[in-house]
PDB file of C-alpha atoms in Angstrom:
ATOM      1  CA  MET A  28       0.000   0.000   0.000  1.00  0.00           C
ATOM      2  CA  PRO A  29       1.448   3.372  -1.025  1.00  0.00           C
ATOM      3  CA  LEU A  30       1.742   6.146   1.541  1.00  0.00           C
ATOM      4  CA  ASN A  31      -1.130   8.609   1.587  1.00  0.00           C
ATOM      5  CA  ARG A  32       0.079  11.653  -0.356  1.00  0.00           C
ATOM      6  CA  ASP A  33      -2.733  13.763   1.096  1.00  0.00           C
ATOM      7  CA  ARG A  34      -0.568  13.816   4.218  1.00  0.00           C
ATOM      8  CA  ILE A  35       2.035  16.048   2.526  1.00  0.00           C
ATOM      9  CA  GLY A  36       2.114  19.266   4.557  1.00  0.00           C
ATOM     10  CA  THR A  37       0.639  17.632   7.667  1.00  0.00           C
ATOM     11  CA  GLU A  38       1.997  19.095  10.891  1.00  0.00           C
ATOM     12  CA  TYR A  39       1.908  16.872  13.984  1.00  0.00           C
ATOM     13  CA  PRO A  40       1.521  18.174  17.548  1.00  0.00           C
ATOM     14  CA  SER A  41       4.634  19.747  19.078  1.00  0.00           C
ATOM     15  CA  TYR A  42       6.563  18.102  21.888  1.00  0.00           C
ATOM     16  CA  THR A  43       9.159  19.578  24.202  1.00  0.00           C
ATOM     17  CA  TYR A  44      12.646  18.344  25.015  1.00  0.00           C
ATOM     18  CA  GLU A  45      14.843  19.500  27.884  1.00  0.00           C
ATOM     19  CA  VAL A  46      18.579  19.295  27.306  1.00  0.00           C
ATOM     20  CA  SER A  47      20.502  17.813  30.233  1.00  0.00           C
ATOM     21  CA  ARG A  48      24.198  17.757  31.085  1.00  0.00           C
ATOM     22  CA  GLU A  49      24.292  14.004  31.580  1.00  0.00           C
ATOM     23  CA  LYS A  50      22.630  13.310  28.240  1.00  0.00           C
ATOM     24  CA  ILE A  51      25.139  15.562  26.458  1.00  0.00           C
ATOM     25  CA  ARG A  52      27.937  13.640  28.190  1.00  0.00           C
ATOM     26  CA  GLU A  53      26.452  10.257  27.273  1.00  0.00           C
ATOM     27  CA  TYR A  54      25.990  11.280  23.638  1.00  0.00           C
ATOM     28  CA  ALA A  55      29.503  12.754  23.379  1.00  0.00           C
ATOM     29  CA  ALA A  56      31.012   9.605  24.933  1.00  0.00           C
ATOM     30  CA  ALA A  57      29.189   7.404  22.415  1.00  0.00           C
ATOM     31  CA  LEU A  58      30.912   9.309  19.593  1.00  0.00           C
ATOM     32  CA  GLY A  59      34.347   9.302  21.222  1.00  0.00           C
ATOM     33  CA  GLU A  60      34.313  13.096  21.474  1.00  0.00           C
ATOM     34  CA  THR A  61      37.221  14.778  23.248  1.00  0.00           C
ATOM     35  CA  ASP A  62      36.164  18.465  23.473  1.00  0.00           C
ATOM     36  CA  PRO A  63      36.165  19.084  27.275  1.00  0.00           C
ATOM     37  CA  ARG A  64      33.128  21.396  26.995  1.00  0.00           C
ATOM     38  CA  TYR A  65      30.910  18.378  26.249  1.00  0.00           C
ATOM     39  CA  PHE A  66      31.938  16.863  29.595  1.00  0.00           C
ATOM     40  CA  SER A  67      32.102  20.042  31.658  1.00  0.00           C
ATOM     41  CA  ASP A  68      30.376  20.565  35.022  1.00  0.00           C
ATOM     42  CA  GLY A  69      30.559  24.315  34.467  1.00  0.00           C
ATOM     43  CA  ASP A  70      28.740  27.027  32.510  1.00  0.00           C
ATOM     44  CA  ASP A  71      30.856  26.330  29.437  1.00  0.00           C
ATOM     45  CA  CYS A  72      29.072  23.010  28.800  1.00  0.00           C
ATOM     46  CA  VAL A  73      27.635  22.740  25.259  1.00  0.00           C
ATOM     47  CA  ALA A  74      26.214  19.918  23.163  1.00  0.00           C
ATOM     48  CA  PRO A  75      27.825  18.574  19.970  1.00  0.00           C
ATOM     49  CA  PRO A  76      25.885  19.656  16.852  1.00  0.00           C
ATOM     50  CA  THR A  77      24.370  16.241  16.116  1.00  0.00           C
ATOM     51  CA  PHE A  78      23.114  15.941  19.710  1.00  0.00           C
ATOM     52  CA  ALA A  79      19.923  17.053  17.945  1.00  0.00           C
ATOM     53  CA  ALA A  80      19.551  13.406  16.889  1.00  0.00           C
ATOM     54  CA  CYS A  81      18.457  12.614  20.475  1.00  0.00           C
ATOM     55  CA  PHE A  82      15.224  14.599  20.104  1.00  0.00           C
ATOM     56  CA  THR A  83      14.472  14.625  16.373  1.00  0.00           C
ATOM     57  CA  ILE A  84      14.965  11.142  14.925  1.00  0.00           C
ATOM     58  CA  ILE A  85      12.896   8.774  17.086  1.00  0.00           C
ATOM     59  CA  LYS A  86      10.705  11.319  18.905  1.00  0.00           C
ATOM     60  CA  GLY A  87      10.168  13.269  15.673  1.00  0.00           C
ATOM     61  CA  GLY A  88       9.019  10.169  13.808  1.00  0.00           C
ATOM     62  CA  GLN A  89       6.654   8.882  16.501  1.00  0.00           C
ATOM     63  CA  ALA A  90       3.522  10.782  15.466  1.00  0.00           C
ATOM     64  CA  MET A  91       4.031   9.871  11.840  1.00  0.00           C
ATOM     65  CA  PHE A  92       4.365   6.163  12.598  1.00  0.00           C
ATOM     66  CA  THR A  93       1.217   6.149  14.721  1.00  0.00           C
ATOM     67  CA  ASP A  94      -0.799   8.101  12.112  1.00  0.00           C
ATOM     68  CA  ALA A  95      -2.936   5.273  10.722  1.00  0.00           C
ATOM     69  CA  GLY A  96      -4.052   7.483   7.820  1.00  0.00           C
ATOM     70  CA  LEU A  97      -0.506   7.868   6.503  1.00  0.00           C
ATOM     71  CA  GLY A  98       0.167   4.155   6.032  1.00  0.00           C
ATOM     72  CA  ALA A  99       3.802   4.080   7.200  1.00  0.00           C
ATOM     73  CA  HIS A 100       5.145   0.510   7.223  1.00  0.00           C
ATOM     74  CA  PRO A 101       8.217  -1.078   8.820  1.00  0.00           C
ATOM     75  CA  ALA A 102      10.117  -1.887   5.589  1.00  0.00           C
ATOM     76  CA  LEU A 103      12.225   1.261   5.619  1.00  0.00           C
ATOM     77  CA  VAL A 104      15.724   2.680   5.772  1.00  0.00           C
ATOM     78  CA  HIS A 105      17.058   6.088   6.772  1.00  0.00           C
ATOM     79  CA  GLY A 106      18.206   7.502   3.445  1.00  0.00           C
ATOM     80  CA  ALA A 107      19.482  10.957   4.299  1.00  0.00           C
ATOM     81  CA  GLN A 108      19.583  13.480   7.110  1.00  0.00           C
ATOM     82  CA  SER A 109      20.367  17.142   7.512  1.00  0.00           C
ATOM     83  CA  PHE A 110      20.528  19.552  10.426  1.00  0.00           C
ATOM     84  CA  GLU A 111      20.528  23.327  10.094  1.00  0.00           C
ATOM     85  CA  PHE A 112      21.596  24.886  13.361  1.00  0.00           C
ATOM     86  CA  GLY A 113      20.614  28.105  15.091  1.00  0.00           C
ATOM     87  CA  ASP A 114      23.046  30.763  16.248  1.00  0.00           C
ATOM     88  CA  GLU A 115      24.026  29.071  19.523  1.00  0.00           C
ATOM     89  CA  PRO A 116      24.838  25.477  20.487  1.00  0.00           C
ATOM     90  CA  LEU A 117      22.458  23.817  22.943  1.00  0.00           C
ATOM     91  CA  ARG A 118      23.337  23.925  26.644  1.00  0.00           C
ATOM     92  CA  PRO A 119      22.106  22.076  29.756  1.00  0.00           C
ATOM     93  CA  GLY A 120      18.689  23.394  30.803  1.00  0.00           C
ATOM     94  CA  ASP A 121      17.675  24.585  27.334  1.00  0.00           C
ATOM     95  CA  VAL A 122      14.128  23.593  26.427  1.00  0.00           C
ATOM     96  CA  VAL A 123      13.162  23.176  22.783  1.00  0.00           C
ATOM     97  CA  GLU A 124       9.722  22.874  21.230  1.00  0.00           C
ATOM     98  CA  CYS A 125       9.756  20.509  18.288  1.00  0.00           C
ATOM     99  CA  THR A 126       7.143  20.373  15.541  1.00  0.00           C
ATOM    100  CA  PRO A 127       7.277  17.472  13.069  1.00  0.00           C
ATOM    101  CA  ARG A 128       5.856  17.975   9.590  1.00  0.00           C
ATOM    102  CA  ILE A 129       5.651  15.812   6.481  1.00  0.00           C
ATOM    103  CA  ALA A 130       7.384  18.054   3.962  1.00  0.00           C
ATOM    104  CA  ASP A 131       7.175  15.752   0.958  1.00  0.00           C
ATOM    105  CA  ILE A 132       6.484  12.254  -0.334  1.00  0.00           C
ATOM    106  CA  THR A 133       7.866  11.188  -3.705  1.00  0.00           C
ATOM    107  CA  SER A 134       8.650   7.894  -5.367  1.00  0.00           C
ATOM    108  CA  LYS A 135      11.402   6.470  -7.509  1.00  0.00           C
ATOM    109  CA  GLY A 136      11.202   2.960  -8.863  1.00  0.00           C
ATOM    110  CA  ARG A 137       9.462   0.777  -6.298  1.00  0.00           C
ATOM    111  CA  ASN A 138      10.397   2.910  -3.302  1.00  0.00           C
ATOM    112  CA  GLU A 139       8.833   5.949  -1.663  1.00  0.00           C
ATOM    113  CA  PHE A 140      10.787   8.833  -0.159  1.00  0.00           C
ATOM    114  CA  LEU A 141       9.243  10.704   2.740  1.00  0.00           C
ATOM    115  CA  THR A 142      10.833  13.919   3.969  1.00  0.00           C
ATOM    116  CA  LEU A 143      10.130  14.582   7.642  1.00  0.00           C
ATOM    117  CA  GLU A 144      11.044  18.011   8.943  1.00  0.00           C
ATOM    118  CA  VAL A 145      11.263  18.703  12.661  1.00  0.00           C
ATOM    119  CA  ASP A 146      11.417  22.413  13.444  1.00  0.00           C
ATOM    120  CA  CYS A 147      12.959  22.844  16.902  1.00  0.00           C
ATOM    121  CA  ARG A 148      12.669  26.266  18.528  1.00  0.00           C
ATOM    122  CA  ARG A 149      13.848  27.591  21.866  1.00  0.00           C
ATOM    123  CA  GLN A 150      11.079  27.893  24.403  1.00  0.00           C
ATOM    124  CA  GLY A 151      10.567  31.538  25.266  1.00  0.00           C
ATOM    125  CA  SER A 152      12.454  33.284  22.457  1.00  0.00           C
ATOM    126  CA  GLY A 153      11.120  31.103  19.648  1.00  0.00           C
ATOM    127  CA  ASP A 154      14.561  31.241  18.040  1.00  0.00           C
ATOM    128  CA  ARG A 155      15.556  28.341  15.842  1.00  0.00           C
ATOM    129  CA  ALA A 156      17.588  25.742  17.739  1.00  0.00           C
ATOM    130  CA  VAL A 157      17.772  23.306  14.846  1.00  0.00           C
ATOM    131  CA  LEU A 158      15.840  22.294  11.755  1.00  0.00           C
ATOM    132  CA  SER A 159      16.050  18.555  11.156  1.00  0.00           C
ATOM    133  CA  ARG A 160      15.227  17.112   7.762  1.00  0.00           C
ATOM    134  CA  GLY A 161      15.204  13.332   7.408  1.00  0.00           C
ATOM    135  CA  THR A 162      14.549  11.258   4.305  1.00  0.00           C
ATOM    136  CA  ILE A 163      12.949   7.922   5.093  1.00  0.00           C
ATOM    137  CA  VAL A 164      12.910   5.400   2.284  1.00  0.00           C
ATOM    138  CA  PHE A 165       9.847   3.135   2.370  1.00  0.00           C
ATOM    139  CA  LEU A 166      10.790   0.045   0.420  1.00  0.00           C
ATOM    140  CA  GLY A 167       8.547  -1.472  -2.220  1.00  0.00           C
ATOM    141  CA  SER A 168       5.364   0.538  -1.668  1.00  0.00           C
ATOM    142  CA  ALA A 169       5.521   3.053  -4.533  1.00  0.00           C
ATOM    143  CA  PRO A 170       2.298   3.410  -6.540  1.00  0.00           C
ATOM    144  CA  GLN A 171       2.747   1.325  -9.700  1.00  0.00           C
ATOM    145  CA  ARG A 172       1.663   3.981 -12.133  1.00  0.00           C
ATOM    146  CA  GLU A 173       4.373   6.371 -10.956  1.00  0.00           C
ATOM    147  CA  SER A 174       7.044   3.698 -10.834  1.00  0.00           C
ATOM    148  CA  THR A 175       7.036   3.564 -14.644  1.00  0.00           C
ATOM    149  CA  GLY A 176       7.635   7.297 -14.851  1.00  0.00           C
ATOM    150  CA  ASP A 177       4.145   7.743 -16.293  1.00  0.00           C
ATOM    151  CA  ALA A 178       2.998  11.327 -15.767  1.00  0.00           C
ATOM    152  CA  GLU A 179      -0.687  10.338 -15.795  1.00  0.00           C
ATOM    153  CA  VAL A 180      -2.399  11.099 -12.514  1.00  0.00           C
ATOM    154  CA  SER A 181      -4.666   8.415 -11.116  1.00  0.00           C
ATOM    155  CA  ALA A 182      -7.948   9.401  -9.542  1.00  0.00           C
TER     156      ALA A 182
ATOM    157  CA  MET B  11      40.737  25.815  11.275  1.00  0.00           C
ATOM    158  CA  SER B  12      44.250  26.064   9.928  1.00  0.00           C
ATOM    159  CA  ASP B  13      43.755  26.157   6.187  1.00  0.00           C
ATOM    160  CA  LEU B  14      40.688  27.233   4.251  1.00  0.00           C
ATOM    161  CA  THR B  15      42.070  26.821   0.753  1.00  0.00           C
ATOM    162  CA  PRO B  16      39.694  24.792  -1.424  1.00  0.00           C
ATOM    163  CA  GLY B  17      41.091  21.284  -1.780  1.00  0.00           C
ATOM    164  CA  THR B  18      42.458  21.215   1.780  1.00  0.00           C
ATOM    165  CA  GLU B  19      41.888  17.820   3.386  1.00  0.00           C
ATOM    166  CA  LEU B  20      40.584  17.598   6.955  1.00  0.00           C
ATOM    167  CA  PRO B  21      42.369  15.204   9.350  1.00  0.00           C
ATOM    168  CA  THR B  22      40.663  11.806   9.060  1.00  0.00           C
ATOM    169  CA  ILE B  23      39.064   9.704  11.805  1.00  0.00           C
ATOM    170  CA  SER B  24      39.038   5.888  11.714  1.00  0.00           C
ATOM    171  CA  GLN B  25      36.496   4.041  13.801  1.00  0.00           C
ATOM    172  CA  THR B  26      35.737   0.336  14.221  1.00  0.00           C
ATOM    173  CA  SER B  27      32.097  -0.385  15.006  1.00  0.00           C
ATOM    174  CA  ASN B  28      31.280  -3.207  17.401  1.00  0.00           C
ATOM    175  CA  LEU B  29      28.510  -4.215  19.801  1.00  0.00           C
ATOM    176  CA  VAL B  30      29.791  -1.794  22.433  1.00  0.00           C
ATOM    177  CA  THR B  31      29.787   1.226  20.081  1.00  0.00           C
ATOM    178  CA  SER B  32      26.344   0.211  18.805  1.00  0.00           C
ATOM    179  CA  VAL B  33      24.797  -0.223  22.243  1.00  0.00           C
ATOM    180  CA  MET B  34      26.341   3.022  23.500  1.00  0.00           C
ATOM    181  CA  TYR B  35      24.964   4.921  20.506  1.00  0.00           C
ATOM    182  CA  ALA B  36      21.550   3.246  20.878  1.00  0.00           C
ATOM    183  CA  GLY B  37      21.324   4.247  24.536  1.00  0.00           C
ATOM    184  CA  ALA B  38      22.636   7.774  23.968  1.00  0.00           C
ATOM    185  CA  SER B  39      20.400   8.549  20.997  1.00  0.00           C
ATOM    186  CA  GLY B  40      17.300   6.594  22.028  1.00  0.00           C
ATOM    187  CA  ASP B  41      17.297   4.603  18.776  1.00  0.00           C
ATOM    188  CA  MET B  42      16.852   1.065  20.118  1.00  0.00           C
ATOM    189  CA  ASN B  43      16.284  -0.674  16.758  1.00  0.00           C
ATOM    190  CA  PRO B  44      17.622  -4.250  17.371  1.00  0.00           C
ATOM    191  CA  LEU B  45      19.074  -4.249  13.857  1.00  0.00           C
ATOM    192  CA  HIS B  46      22.061  -2.513  15.464  1.00  0.00           C
ATOM    193  CA  TYR B  47      22.862  -5.052  18.227  1.00  0.00           C
ATOM    194  CA  ASP B  48      20.738  -8.233  17.984  1.00  0.00           C
ATOM    195  CA  GLU B  49      22.299 -10.860  15.731  1.00  0.00           C
ATOM    196  CA  SER B  50      19.213 -13.067  15.324  1.00  0.00           C
ATOM    197  CA  PHE B  51      16.997 -10.069  14.515  1.00  0.00           C
ATOM    198  CA  ALA B  52      19.556  -8.641  12.095  1.00  0.00           C
ATOM    199  CA  SER B  53      20.005 -11.959  10.295  1.00  0.00           C
ATOM    200  CA  ASN B  54      16.356 -11.756   9.209  1.00  0.00           C
ATOM    201  CA  VAL B  55      16.034  -8.113   8.184  1.00  0.00           C
ATOM    202  CA  SER B  56      19.467  -6.621   7.596  1.00  0.00           C
ATOM    203  CA  PRO B  57      20.518  -5.723   4.031  1.00  0.00           C
ATOM    204  CA  THR B  58      23.903  -7.336   4.821  1.00  0.00           C
ATOM    205  CA  GLY B  59      22.456 -10.318   6.712  1.00  0.00           C
ATOM    206  CA  GLY B  60      24.162  -9.103   9.895  1.00  0.00           C
ATOM    207  CA  ILE B  61      24.310  -6.292  12.433  1.00  0.00           C
ATOM    208  CA  ILE B  62      24.973  -2.823  10.985  1.00  0.00           C
ATOM    209  CA  ALA B  63      25.879   0.461  12.675  1.00  0.00           C
ATOM    210  CA  HIS B  64      23.274   3.214  13.064  1.00  0.00           C
ATOM    211  CA  GLY B  65      23.369   5.576  10.082  1.00  0.00           C
ATOM    212  CA  MET B  66      23.157   8.402  12.611  1.00  0.00           C
ATOM    213  CA  TYR B  67      26.287   7.072  14.337  1.00  0.00           C
ATOM    214  CA  SER B  68      28.178   7.594  11.080  1.00  0.00           C
ATOM    215  CA  MET B  69      26.660  11.072  10.742  1.00  0.00           C
ATOM    216  CA  GLY B  70      27.737  11.844  14.309  1.00  0.00           C
ATOM    217  CA  LEU B  71      31.319  10.851  13.509  1.00  0.00           C
ATOM    218  CA  ALA B  72      31.360  12.866  10.272  1.00  0.00           C
ATOM    219  CA  SER B  73      30.052  15.853  12.234  1.00  0.00           C
ATOM    220  CA  ARG B  74      32.668  15.276  14.958  1.00  0.00           C
ATOM    221  CA  LEU B  75      35.403  15.476  12.309  1.00  0.00           C
ATOM    222  CA  LEU B  76      33.915  18.691  10.897  1.00  0.00           C
ATOM    223  CA  THR B  77      33.360  20.263  14.329  1.00  0.00           C
ATOM    224  CA  GLU B  78      36.870  19.482  15.599  1.00  0.00           C
ATOM    225  CA  TRP B  79      38.363  21.022  12.484  1.00  0.00           C
ATOM    226  CA  ALA B  80      36.071  24.066  12.642  1.00  0.00           C
ATOM    227  CA  GLY B  81      36.993  24.754  16.270  1.00  0.00           C
ATOM    228  CA  GLY B  82      33.790  23.872  18.092  1.00  0.00           C
ATOM    229  CA  PRO B  83      30.021  23.471  17.803  1.00  0.00           C
ATOM    230  CA  ASP B  84      29.421  27.245  17.792  1.00  0.00           C
ATOM    231  CA  ARG B  85      31.029  27.390  14.327  1.00  0.00           C
ATOM    232  CA  VAL B  86      28.937  24.668  12.686  1.00  0.00           C
ATOM    233  CA  LEU B  87      26.001  25.971  10.627  1.00  0.00           C
ATOM    234  CA  ALA B  88      24.730  22.811   8.940  1.00  0.00           C
ATOM    235  CA  VAL B  89      25.497  19.160   8.270  1.00  0.00           C
ATOM    236  CA  GLU B  90      23.813  17.190   5.523  1.00  0.00           C
ATOM    237  CA  VAL B  91      24.495  13.537   4.663  1.00  0.00           C
ATOM    238  CA  ARG B  92      23.222  10.617   2.626  1.00  0.00           C
ATOM    239  CA  PHE B  93      23.562   7.065   3.951  1.00  0.00           C
ATOM    240  CA  THR B  94      24.741   5.335   0.799  1.00  0.00           C
ATOM    241  CA  LYS B  95      25.643   1.811   2.036  1.00  0.00           C
ATOM    242  CA  PRO B  96      25.359  -0.076   5.332  1.00  0.00           C
ATOM    243  CA  TRP B  97      28.324  -0.125   7.758  1.00  0.00           C
ATOM    244  CA  PRO B  98      28.712  -3.748   8.976  1.00  0.00           C
ATOM    245  CA  VAL B  99      29.538  -4.250  12.659  1.00  0.00           C
ATOM    246  CA  ASN B 100      33.163  -5.230  13.439  1.00  0.00           C
ATOM    247  CA  SER B 101      34.523  -3.306  10.471  1.00  0.00           C
ATOM    248  CA  THR B 102      36.472  -0.063  10.276  1.00  0.00           C
ATOM    249  CA  THR B 103      35.282   3.082   8.525  1.00  0.00           C
ATOM    250  CA  THR B 104      37.450   6.098   7.771  1.00  0.00           C
ATOM    251  CA  PHE B 105      35.869   9.554   7.811  1.00  0.00           C
ATOM    252  CA  GLY B 106      37.283  12.466   5.886  1.00  0.00           C
ATOM    253  CA  GLY B 107      36.513  15.832   4.415  1.00  0.00           C
ATOM    254  CA  THR B 108      37.705  18.304   1.793  1.00  0.00           C
ATOM    255  CA  VAL B 109      37.202  22.071   1.688  1.00  0.00           C
ATOM    256  CA  LEU B 110      35.068  22.829  -1.361  1.00  0.00           C
ATOM    257  CA  SER B 111      34.652  26.600  -1.197  1.00  0.00           C
ATOM    258  CA  VAL B 112      34.766  29.643   1.048  1.00  0.00           C
ATOM    259  CA  GLU B 113      32.252  32.396   0.406  1.00  0.00           C
ATOM    260  CA  ASP B 114      30.879  35.213   2.539  1.00  0.00           C
ATOM    261  CA  GLY B 115      32.548  33.853   5.664  1.00  0.00           C
ATOM    262  CA  VAL B 116      31.169  30.349   5.220  1.00  0.00           C
ATOM    263  CA  ALA B 117      33.299  27.331   4.346  1.00  0.00           C
ATOM    264  CA  THR B 118      31.587  24.410   2.622  1.00  0.00           C
ATOM    265  CA  VAL B 119      33.212  21.044   3.231  1.00  0.00           C
ATOM    266  CA  GLU B 120      32.580  17.759   1.447  1.00  0.00           C
ATOM    267  CA  LEU B 121      32.244  14.880   3.926  1.00  0.00           C
ATOM    268  CA  TRP B 122      32.704  11.179   3.214  1.00  0.00           C
ATOM    269  CA  ALA B 123      33.093   7.867   5.013  1.00  0.00           C
ATOM    270  CA  ASP B 124      34.645   4.791   3.411  1.00  0.00           C
ATOM    271  CA  ASN B 125      34.373   1.307   4.877  1.00  0.00           C
ATOM    272  CA  VAL B 126      37.371  -1.015   4.793  1.00  0.00           C
ATOM    273  CA  GLY B 127      35.278  -3.310   2.574  1.00  0.00           C
ATOM    274  CA  GLY B 128      35.367  -0.641  -0.149  1.00  0.00           C
ATOM    275  CA  ASP B 129      31.887   0.834   0.213  1.00  0.00           C
ATOM    276  CA  ARG B 130      31.269   4.544   0.682  1.00  0.00           C
ATOM    277  CA  VAL B 131      28.816   4.416   3.591  1.00  0.00           C
ATOM    278  CA  LEU B 132      28.152   8.161   3.833  1.00  0.00           C
ATOM    279  CA  SER B 133      28.577  11.237   1.709  1.00  0.00           C
ATOM    280  CA  GLY B 134      27.537  14.770   2.438  1.00  0.00           C
ATOM    281  CA  THR B 135      28.487  18.345   3.122  1.00  0.00           C
ATOM    282  CA  GLY B 136      29.020  20.592   6.096  1.00  0.00           C
ATOM    283  CA  ARG B 137      28.906  24.359   6.369  1.00  0.00           C
ATOM    284  CA  VAL B 138      30.955  26.173   9.012  1.00  0.00           C
ATOM    285  CA  ARG B 139      31.744  29.782   9.909  1.00  0.00           C
ATOM    286  CA  ALA B 140      35.108  30.529   8.326  1.00  0.00           C
TER     287      ALA B 140
END
């Protein structure tokens, strides 16, 4: 079953995430980071850029996977990912409000490509903390008509 | 950031993935997909027939390389990657980068990661404040 293209543009409810010192440390350790600021007990503690993965990849995809009307299925791979960062790195105590949105669904061959954007803004100021854009490849579910490159639109 | 001339190569990072790196990344990131640490699960669903590293683990390492070279997370504007092939567990991947251009105070860097088996597992770009 192909994904429901009417869902393009759908915004899911926002969730909040609070950045903590220990989580920064755990994430930095998992990547073998050595910058002492990632492990600091002081005010200079900051998160590595891709710390954003902790609150955008799984949490960001949750609403989409539980949206029965979209038709997401488990035969998938993570095809691509981008992060655009705000002016300041995240620090312990920062709270971000994250809004997931289906930006696009396309197909190529037998596979479908869903772009999930998660717009993460600082609570209070509303400033951009990070914009996450993930491409999830759903294997084998592309509508047949499109898989041939046929421009005809089915009703 | 010592040299911003286009063509400059960033210092590389080599990393071997194993069950410990996979489980640490799973716990840290919250991505508990058993494909990344459970052999019997992976043997049924994995594209390689075995355990593979998280794609986001490889992105994290590519970003670490970029961030170390740039001088810290406050200099990193964006990171964008494609996961081109799986990274099998218990194999080594080398991460590298090349300065592509410097314009209006922003350096664009090509990022790549090559597995010892010959596959390019990741390719992408990073943008940092020059």
